[in-house]
mmCIF file with all atom_site columns, C-alpha atoms in Angstrom:
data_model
loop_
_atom_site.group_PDB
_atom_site.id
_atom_site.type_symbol
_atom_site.label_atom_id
_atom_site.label_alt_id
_atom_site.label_comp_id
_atom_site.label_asym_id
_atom_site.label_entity_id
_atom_site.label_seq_id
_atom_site.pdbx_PDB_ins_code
_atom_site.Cartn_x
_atom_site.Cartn_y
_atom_site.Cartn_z
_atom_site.occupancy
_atom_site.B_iso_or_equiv
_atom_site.pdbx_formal_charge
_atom_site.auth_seq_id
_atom_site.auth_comp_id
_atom_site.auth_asym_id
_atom_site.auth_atom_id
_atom_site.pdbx_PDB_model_num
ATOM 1   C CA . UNK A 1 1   ? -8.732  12.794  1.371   1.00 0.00 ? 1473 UNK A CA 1
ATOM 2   C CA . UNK A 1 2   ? -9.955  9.707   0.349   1.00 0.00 ? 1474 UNK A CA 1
ATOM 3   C CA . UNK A 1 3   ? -13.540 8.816   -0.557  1.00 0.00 ? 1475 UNK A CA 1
ATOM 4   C CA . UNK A 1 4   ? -14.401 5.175   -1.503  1.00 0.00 ? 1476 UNK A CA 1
ATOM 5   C CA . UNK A 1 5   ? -17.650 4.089   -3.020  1.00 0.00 ? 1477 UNK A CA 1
ATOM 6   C CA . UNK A 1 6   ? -18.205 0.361   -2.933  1.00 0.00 ? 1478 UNK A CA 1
ATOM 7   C CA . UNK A 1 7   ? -21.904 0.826   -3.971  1.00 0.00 ? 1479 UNK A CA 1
ATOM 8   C CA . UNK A 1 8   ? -22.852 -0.925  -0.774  1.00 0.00 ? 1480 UNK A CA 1
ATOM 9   C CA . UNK A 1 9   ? -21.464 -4.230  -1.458  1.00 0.00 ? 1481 UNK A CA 1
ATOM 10  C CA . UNK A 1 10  ? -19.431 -5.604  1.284   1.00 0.00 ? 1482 UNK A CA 1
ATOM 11  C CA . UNK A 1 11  ? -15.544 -5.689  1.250   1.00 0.00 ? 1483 UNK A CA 1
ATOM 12  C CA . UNK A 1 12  ? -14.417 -8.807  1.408   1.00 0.00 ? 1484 UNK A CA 1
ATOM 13  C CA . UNK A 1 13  ? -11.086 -10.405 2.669   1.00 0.00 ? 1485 UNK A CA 1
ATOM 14  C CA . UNK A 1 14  ? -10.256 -13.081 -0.014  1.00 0.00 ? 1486 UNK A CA 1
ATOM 15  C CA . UNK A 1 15  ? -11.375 -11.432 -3.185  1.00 0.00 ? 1487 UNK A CA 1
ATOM 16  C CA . UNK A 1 16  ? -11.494 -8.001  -4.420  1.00 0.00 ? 1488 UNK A CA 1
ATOM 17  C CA . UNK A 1 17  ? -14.972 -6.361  -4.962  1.00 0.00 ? 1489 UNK A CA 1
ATOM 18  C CA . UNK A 1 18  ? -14.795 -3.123  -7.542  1.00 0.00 ? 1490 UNK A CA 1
ATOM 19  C CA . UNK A 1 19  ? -15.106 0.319   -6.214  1.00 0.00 ? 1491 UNK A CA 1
ATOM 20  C CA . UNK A 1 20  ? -15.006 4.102   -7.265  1.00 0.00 ? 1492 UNK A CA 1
ATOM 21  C CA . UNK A 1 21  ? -12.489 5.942   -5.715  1.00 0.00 ? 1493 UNK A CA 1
ATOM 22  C CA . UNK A 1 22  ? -11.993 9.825   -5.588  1.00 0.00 ? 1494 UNK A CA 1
ATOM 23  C CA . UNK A 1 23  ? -8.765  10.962  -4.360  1.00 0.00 ? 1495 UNK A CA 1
ATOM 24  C CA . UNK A 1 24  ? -8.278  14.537  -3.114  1.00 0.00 ? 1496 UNK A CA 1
ATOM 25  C CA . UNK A 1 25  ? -5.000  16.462  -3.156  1.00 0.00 ? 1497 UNK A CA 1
ATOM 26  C CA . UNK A 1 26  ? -5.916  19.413  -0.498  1.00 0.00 ? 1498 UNK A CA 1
ATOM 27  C CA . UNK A 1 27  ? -2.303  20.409  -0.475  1.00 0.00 ? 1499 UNK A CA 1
ATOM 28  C CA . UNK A 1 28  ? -2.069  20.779  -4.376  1.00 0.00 ? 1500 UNK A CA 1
ATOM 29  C CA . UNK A 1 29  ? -5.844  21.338  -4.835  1.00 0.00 ? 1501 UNK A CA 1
ATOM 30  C CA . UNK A 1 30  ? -6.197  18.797  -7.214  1.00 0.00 ? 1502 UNK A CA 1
ATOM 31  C CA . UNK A 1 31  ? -8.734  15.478  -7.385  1.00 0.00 ? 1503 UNK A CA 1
ATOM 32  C CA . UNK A 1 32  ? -8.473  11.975  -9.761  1.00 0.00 ? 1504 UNK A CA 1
ATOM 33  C CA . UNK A 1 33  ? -11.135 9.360   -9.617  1.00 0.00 ? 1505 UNK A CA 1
ATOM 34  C CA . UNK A 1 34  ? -10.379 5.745   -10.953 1.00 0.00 ? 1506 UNK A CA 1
ATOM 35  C CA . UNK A 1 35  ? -12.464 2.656   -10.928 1.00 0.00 ? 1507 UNK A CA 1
ATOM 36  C CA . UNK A 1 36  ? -10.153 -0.141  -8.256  1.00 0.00 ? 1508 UNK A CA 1
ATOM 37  C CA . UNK A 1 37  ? -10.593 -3.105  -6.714  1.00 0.00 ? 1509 UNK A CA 1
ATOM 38  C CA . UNK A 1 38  ? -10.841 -3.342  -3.071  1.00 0.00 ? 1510 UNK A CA 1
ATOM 39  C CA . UNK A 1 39  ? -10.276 -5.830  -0.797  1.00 0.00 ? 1511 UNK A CA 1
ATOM 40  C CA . UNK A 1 40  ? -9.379  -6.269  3.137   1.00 0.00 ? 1512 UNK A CA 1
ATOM 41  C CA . UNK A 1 41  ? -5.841  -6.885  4.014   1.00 0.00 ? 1513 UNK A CA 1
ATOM 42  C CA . UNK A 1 42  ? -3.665  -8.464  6.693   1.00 0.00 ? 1514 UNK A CA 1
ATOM 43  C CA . UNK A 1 43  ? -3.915  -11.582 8.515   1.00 0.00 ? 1515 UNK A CA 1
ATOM 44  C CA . UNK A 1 44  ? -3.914  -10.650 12.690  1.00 0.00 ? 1516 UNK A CA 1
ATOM 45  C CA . UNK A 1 45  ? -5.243  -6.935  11.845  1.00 0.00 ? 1517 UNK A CA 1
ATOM 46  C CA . UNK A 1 46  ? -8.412  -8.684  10.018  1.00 0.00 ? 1518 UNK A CA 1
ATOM 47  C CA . UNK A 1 47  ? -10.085 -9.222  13.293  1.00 0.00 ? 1519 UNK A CA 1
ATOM 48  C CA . UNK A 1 48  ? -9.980  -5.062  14.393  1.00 0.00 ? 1520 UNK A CA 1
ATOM 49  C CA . UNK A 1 49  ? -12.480 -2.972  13.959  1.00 0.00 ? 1521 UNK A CA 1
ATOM 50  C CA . UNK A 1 50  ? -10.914 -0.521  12.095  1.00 0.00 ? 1522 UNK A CA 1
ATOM 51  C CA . UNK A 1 51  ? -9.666  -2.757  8.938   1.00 0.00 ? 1523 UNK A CA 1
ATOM 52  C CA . UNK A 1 52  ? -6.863  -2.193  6.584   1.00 0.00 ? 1524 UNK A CA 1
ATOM 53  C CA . UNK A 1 53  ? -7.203  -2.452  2.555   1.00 0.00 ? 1525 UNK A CA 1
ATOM 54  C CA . UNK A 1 54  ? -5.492  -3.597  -0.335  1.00 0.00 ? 1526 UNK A CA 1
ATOM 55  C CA . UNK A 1 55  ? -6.549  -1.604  -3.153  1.00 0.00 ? 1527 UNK A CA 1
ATOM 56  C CA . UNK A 1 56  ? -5.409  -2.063  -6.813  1.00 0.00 ? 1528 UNK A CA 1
ATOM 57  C CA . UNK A 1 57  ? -6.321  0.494   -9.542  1.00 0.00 ? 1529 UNK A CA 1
ATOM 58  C CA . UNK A 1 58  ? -7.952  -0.956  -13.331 1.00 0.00 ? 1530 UNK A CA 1
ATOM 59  C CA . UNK A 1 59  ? -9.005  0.932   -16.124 1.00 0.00 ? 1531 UNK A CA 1
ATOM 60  C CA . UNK A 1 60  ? -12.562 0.615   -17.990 1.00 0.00 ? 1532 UNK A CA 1
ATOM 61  C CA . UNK A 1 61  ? -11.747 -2.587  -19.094 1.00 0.00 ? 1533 UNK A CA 1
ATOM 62  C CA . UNK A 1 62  ? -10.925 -4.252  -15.490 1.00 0.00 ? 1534 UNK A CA 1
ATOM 63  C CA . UNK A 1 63  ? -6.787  -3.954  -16.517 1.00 0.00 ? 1535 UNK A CA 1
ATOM 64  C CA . UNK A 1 64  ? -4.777  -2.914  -13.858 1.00 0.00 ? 1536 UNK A CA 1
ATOM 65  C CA . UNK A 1 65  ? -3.657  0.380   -13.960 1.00 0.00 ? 1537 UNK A CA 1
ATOM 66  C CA . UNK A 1 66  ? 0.021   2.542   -12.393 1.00 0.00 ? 1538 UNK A CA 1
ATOM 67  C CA . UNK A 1 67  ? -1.271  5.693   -10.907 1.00 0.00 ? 1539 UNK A CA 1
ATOM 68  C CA . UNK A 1 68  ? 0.905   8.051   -8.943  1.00 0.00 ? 1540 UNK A CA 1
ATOM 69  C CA . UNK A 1 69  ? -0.107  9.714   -5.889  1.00 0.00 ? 1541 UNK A CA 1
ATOM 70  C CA . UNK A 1 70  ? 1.231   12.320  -3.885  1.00 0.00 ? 1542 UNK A CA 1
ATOM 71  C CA . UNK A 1 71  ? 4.346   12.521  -5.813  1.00 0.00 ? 1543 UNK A CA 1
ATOM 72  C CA . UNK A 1 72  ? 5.146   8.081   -4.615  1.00 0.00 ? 1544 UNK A CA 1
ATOM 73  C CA . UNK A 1 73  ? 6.114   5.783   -7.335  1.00 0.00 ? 1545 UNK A CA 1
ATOM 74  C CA . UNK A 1 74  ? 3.902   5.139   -10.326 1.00 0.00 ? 1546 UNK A CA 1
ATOM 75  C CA . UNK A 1 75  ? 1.578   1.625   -9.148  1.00 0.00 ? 1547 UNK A CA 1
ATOM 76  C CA . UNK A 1 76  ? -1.825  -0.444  -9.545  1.00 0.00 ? 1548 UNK A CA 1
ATOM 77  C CA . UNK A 1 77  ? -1.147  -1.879  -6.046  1.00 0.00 ? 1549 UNK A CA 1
ATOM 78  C CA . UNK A 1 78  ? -1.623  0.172   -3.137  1.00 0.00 ? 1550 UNK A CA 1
ATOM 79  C CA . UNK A 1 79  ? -2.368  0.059   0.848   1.00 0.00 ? 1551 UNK A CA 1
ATOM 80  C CA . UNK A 1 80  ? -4.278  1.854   2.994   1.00 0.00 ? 1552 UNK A CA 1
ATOM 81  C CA . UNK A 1 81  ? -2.975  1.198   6.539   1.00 0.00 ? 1553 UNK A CA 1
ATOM 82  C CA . UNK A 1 82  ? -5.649  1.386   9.462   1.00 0.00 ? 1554 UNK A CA 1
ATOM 83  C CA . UNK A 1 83  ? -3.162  1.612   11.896  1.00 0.00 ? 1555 UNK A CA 1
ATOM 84  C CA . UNK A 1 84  ? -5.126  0.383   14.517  1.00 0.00 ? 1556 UNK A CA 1
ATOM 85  C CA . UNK A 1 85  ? -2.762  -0.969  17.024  1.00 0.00 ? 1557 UNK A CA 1
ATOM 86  C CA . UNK A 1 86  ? -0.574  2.303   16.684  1.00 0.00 ? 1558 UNK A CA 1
ATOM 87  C CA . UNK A 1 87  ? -1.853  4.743   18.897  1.00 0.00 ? 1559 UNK A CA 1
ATOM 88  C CA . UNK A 1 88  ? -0.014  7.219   18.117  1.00 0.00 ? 1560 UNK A CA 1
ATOM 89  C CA . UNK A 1 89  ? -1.033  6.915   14.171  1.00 0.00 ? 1561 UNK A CA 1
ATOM 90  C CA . UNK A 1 90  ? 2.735   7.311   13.113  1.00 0.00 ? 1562 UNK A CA 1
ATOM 91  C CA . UNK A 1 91  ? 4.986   5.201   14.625  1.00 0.00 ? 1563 UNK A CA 1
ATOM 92  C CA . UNK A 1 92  ? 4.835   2.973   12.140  1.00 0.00 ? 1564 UNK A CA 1
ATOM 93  C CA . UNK A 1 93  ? 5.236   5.700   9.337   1.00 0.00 ? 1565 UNK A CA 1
ATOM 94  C CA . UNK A 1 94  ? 8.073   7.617   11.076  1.00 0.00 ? 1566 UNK A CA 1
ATOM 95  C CA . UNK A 1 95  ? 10.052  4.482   11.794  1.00 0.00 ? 1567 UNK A CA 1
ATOM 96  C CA . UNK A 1 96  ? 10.081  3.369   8.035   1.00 0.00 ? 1568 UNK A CA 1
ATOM 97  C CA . UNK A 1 97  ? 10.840  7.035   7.000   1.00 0.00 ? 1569 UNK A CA 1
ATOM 98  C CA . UNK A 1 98  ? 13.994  6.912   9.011   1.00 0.00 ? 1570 UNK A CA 1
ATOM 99  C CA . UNK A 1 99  ? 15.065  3.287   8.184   1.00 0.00 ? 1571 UNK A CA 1
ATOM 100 C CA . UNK A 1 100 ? 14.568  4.690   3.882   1.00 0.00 ? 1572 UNK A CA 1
ATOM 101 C CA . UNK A 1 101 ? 16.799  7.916   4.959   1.00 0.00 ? 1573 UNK A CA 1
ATOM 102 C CA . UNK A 1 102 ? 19.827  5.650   6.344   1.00 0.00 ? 1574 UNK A CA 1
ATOM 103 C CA . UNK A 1 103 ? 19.420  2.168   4.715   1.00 0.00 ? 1575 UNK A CA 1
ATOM 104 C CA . UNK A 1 104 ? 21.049  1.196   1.049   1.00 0.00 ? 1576 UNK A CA 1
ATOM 105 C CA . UNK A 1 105 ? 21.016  -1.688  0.130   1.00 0.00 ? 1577 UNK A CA 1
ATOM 106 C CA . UNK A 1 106 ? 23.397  -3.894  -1.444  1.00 0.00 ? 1578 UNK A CA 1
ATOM 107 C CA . UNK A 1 107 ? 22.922  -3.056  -5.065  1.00 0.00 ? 1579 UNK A CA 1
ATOM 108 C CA . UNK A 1 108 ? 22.417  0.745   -4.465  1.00 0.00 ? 1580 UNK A CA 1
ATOM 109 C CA . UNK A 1 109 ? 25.432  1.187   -6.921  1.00 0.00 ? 1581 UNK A CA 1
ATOM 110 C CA . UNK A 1 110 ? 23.263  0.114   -9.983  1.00 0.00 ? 1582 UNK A CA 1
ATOM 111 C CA . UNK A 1 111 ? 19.795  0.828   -8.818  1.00 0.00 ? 1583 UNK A CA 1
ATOM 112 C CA . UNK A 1 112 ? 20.375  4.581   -6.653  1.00 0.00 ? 1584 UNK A CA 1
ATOM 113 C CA . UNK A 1 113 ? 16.347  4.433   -6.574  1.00 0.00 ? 1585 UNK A CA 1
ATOM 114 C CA . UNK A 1 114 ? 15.748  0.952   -5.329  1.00 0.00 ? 1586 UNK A CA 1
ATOM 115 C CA . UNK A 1 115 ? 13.913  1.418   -1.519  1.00 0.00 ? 1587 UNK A CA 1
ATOM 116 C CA . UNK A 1 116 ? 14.581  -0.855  0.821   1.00 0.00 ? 1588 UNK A CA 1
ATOM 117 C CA . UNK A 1 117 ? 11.331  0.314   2.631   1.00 0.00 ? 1589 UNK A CA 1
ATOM 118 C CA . UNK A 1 118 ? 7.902   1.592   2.031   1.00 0.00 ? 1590 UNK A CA 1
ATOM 119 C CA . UNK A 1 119 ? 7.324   5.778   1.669   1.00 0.00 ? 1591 UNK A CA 1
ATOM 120 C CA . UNK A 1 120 ? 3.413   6.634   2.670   1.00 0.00 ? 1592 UNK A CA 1
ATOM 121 C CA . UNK A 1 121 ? 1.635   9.999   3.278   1.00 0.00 ? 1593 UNK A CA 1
ATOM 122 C CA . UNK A 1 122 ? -1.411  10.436  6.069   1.00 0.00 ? 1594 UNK A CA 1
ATOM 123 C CA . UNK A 1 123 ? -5.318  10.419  4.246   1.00 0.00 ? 1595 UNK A CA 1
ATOM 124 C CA . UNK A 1 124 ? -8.023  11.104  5.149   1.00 0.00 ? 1596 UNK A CA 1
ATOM 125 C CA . UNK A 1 125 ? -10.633 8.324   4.194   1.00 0.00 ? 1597 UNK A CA 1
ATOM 126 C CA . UNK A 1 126 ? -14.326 8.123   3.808   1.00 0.00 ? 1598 UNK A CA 1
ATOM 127 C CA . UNK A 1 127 ? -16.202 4.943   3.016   1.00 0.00 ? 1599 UNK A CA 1
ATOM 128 C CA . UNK A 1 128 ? -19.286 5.514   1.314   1.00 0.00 ? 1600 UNK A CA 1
ATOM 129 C CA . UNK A 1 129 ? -19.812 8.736   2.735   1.00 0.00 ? 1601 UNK A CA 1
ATOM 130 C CA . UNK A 1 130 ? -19.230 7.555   6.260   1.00 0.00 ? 1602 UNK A CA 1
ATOM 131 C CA . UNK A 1 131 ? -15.589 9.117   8.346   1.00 0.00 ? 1603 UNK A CA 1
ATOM 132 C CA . UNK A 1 132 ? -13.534 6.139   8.307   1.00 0.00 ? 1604 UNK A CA 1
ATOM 133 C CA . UNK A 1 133 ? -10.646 8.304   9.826   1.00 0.00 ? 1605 UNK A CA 1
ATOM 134 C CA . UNK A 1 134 ? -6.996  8.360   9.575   1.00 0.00 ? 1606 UNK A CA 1
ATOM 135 C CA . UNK A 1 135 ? -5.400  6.026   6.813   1.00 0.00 ? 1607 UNK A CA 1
ATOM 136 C CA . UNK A 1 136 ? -1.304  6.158   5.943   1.00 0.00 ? 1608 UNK A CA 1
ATOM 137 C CA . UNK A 1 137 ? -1.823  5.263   2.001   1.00 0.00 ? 1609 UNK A CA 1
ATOM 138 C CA . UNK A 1 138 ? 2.190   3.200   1.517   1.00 0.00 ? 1610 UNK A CA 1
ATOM 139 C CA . UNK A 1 139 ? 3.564   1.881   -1.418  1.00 0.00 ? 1611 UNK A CA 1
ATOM 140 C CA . UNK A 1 140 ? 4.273   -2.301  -1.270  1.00 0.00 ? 1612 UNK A CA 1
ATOM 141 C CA . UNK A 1 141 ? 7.627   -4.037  -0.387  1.00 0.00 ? 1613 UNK A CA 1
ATOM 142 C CA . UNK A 1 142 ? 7.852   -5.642  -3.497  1.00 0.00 ? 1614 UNK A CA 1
ATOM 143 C CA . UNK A 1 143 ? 10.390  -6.135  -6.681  1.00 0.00 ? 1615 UNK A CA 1
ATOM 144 C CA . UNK A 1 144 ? 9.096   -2.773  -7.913  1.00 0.00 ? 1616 UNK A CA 1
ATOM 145 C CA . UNK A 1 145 ? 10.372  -1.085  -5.270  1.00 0.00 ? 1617 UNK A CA 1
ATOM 146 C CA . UNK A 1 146 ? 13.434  -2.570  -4.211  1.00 0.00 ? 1618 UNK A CA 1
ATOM 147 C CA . UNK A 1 147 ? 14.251  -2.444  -8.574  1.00 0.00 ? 1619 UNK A CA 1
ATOM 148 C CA . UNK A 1 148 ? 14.981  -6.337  -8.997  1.00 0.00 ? 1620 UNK A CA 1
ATOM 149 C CA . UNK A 1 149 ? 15.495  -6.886  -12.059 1.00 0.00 ? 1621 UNK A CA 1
ATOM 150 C CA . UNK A 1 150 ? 14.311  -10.294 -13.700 1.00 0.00 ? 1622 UNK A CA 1
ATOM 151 C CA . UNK A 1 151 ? 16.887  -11.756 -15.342 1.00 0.00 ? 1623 UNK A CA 1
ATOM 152 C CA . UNK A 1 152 ? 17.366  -15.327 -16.883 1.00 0.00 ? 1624 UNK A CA 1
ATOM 153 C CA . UNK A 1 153 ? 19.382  -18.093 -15.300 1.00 0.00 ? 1625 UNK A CA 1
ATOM 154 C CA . UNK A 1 154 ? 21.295  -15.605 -12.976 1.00 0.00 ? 1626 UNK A CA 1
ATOM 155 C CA . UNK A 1 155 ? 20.091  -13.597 -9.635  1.00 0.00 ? 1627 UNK A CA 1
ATOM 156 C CA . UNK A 1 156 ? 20.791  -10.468 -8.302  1.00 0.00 ? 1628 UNK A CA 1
ATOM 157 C CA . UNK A 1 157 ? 18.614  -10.509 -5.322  1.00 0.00 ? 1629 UNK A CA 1
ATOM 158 C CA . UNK A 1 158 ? 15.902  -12.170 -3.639  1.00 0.00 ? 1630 UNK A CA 1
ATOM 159 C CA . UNK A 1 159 ? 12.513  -10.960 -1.554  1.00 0.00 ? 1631 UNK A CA 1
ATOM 160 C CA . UNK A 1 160 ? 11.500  -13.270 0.956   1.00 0.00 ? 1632 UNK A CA 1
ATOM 161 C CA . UNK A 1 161 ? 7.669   -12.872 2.007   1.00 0.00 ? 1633 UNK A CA 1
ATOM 162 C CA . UNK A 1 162 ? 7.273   -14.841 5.523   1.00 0.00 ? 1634 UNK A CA 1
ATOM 163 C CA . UNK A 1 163 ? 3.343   -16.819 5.683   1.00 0.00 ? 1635 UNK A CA 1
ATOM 164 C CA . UNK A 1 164 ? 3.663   -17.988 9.191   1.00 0.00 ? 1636 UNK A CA 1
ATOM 165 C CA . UNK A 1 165 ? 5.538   -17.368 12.285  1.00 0.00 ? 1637 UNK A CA 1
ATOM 166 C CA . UNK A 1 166 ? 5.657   -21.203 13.007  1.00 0.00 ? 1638 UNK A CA 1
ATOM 167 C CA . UNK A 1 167 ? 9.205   -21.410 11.505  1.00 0.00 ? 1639 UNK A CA 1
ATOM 168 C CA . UNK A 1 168 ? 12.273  -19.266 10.628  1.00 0.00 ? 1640 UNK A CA 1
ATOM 169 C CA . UNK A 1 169 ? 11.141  -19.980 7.060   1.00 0.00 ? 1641 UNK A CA 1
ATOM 170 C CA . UNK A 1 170 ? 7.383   -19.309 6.979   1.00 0.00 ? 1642 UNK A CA 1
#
């Protein structure tokens, strides 16, 4: 469960607003609470009524912070997924889950952890104090989690991030 206290300012799409939030483990009966910024997500999904957020943990000082939850990857960047347009609140979830159990990609050999796709677990969420309903809190596709590796004057991969759908090359 997921509780998110914004102390009633409004979430915002284009710039994050801070925010308290208490996580709850039910399953391992234990709770963490971290200052974050919040912010809406998406592009097309902005316009639902049920909206999705970008959240990104920070410690006292505003810095961002890795947290790990429910045993995903260590991160200051995290998503809660609305879902709206999936009915069924996990197709979206159970399609990734089999594309990560079949899927390697190319450099697999030197990075066995590198994830070619997001893993996410169902939450609860409540936004200050009002049922918000069911969330699917994912990791990012990002050079974190498919383990790209920085390195000077030579590549080893490359993550595209499309912008539009004008173009093959948005």
């Amino acid at each position: 469960v997921i509780h998110i206290d914004t102390k009633g300012q409004e979430i915002r799409r284009d710039e994050r607003i801070q925010a308290i939030i208490r996580i709850e483990d039910t399953a391992g009966d234990s709770s963490l609470t971290h200052l974050a910024g919040i912010k809406i997500r998406g592009a097309t999904s902005t316009a639902y009524p049920k909206k999705s957020y970008a959240i990104e943990f920070c410690d006292s000082m505003g810095g961002e912070m890795d947290v790990a939850l429910f045993g995903l990857r260590s991160d200051d960047d995290w998503i809660l997924d609305a879902m709206y347009i999936d009915h069924s609140r996990m197709r979206n979830r159970l399609c990734t889950d089999i594309w990560n159990d079949y899927n390697r990609i190319p450099h697999s050999d030197v990075e066995p952890e590198a994830l070619n796709g997001t893993r996410g677990v169902f939450v609860e969420m409540f936004l200050n104090g009002q049922y918000n309903g069911l969330y699917c809190l994912t990791e990012r596709i990002d050079r974190k989690q498919l383990k790209l590796k920085k390195h000077k004057n030579t590549c080893r991969g490359l993550s595209y991030k499309a912008t539009t759908w004008d173009n093959l090359m948005g």
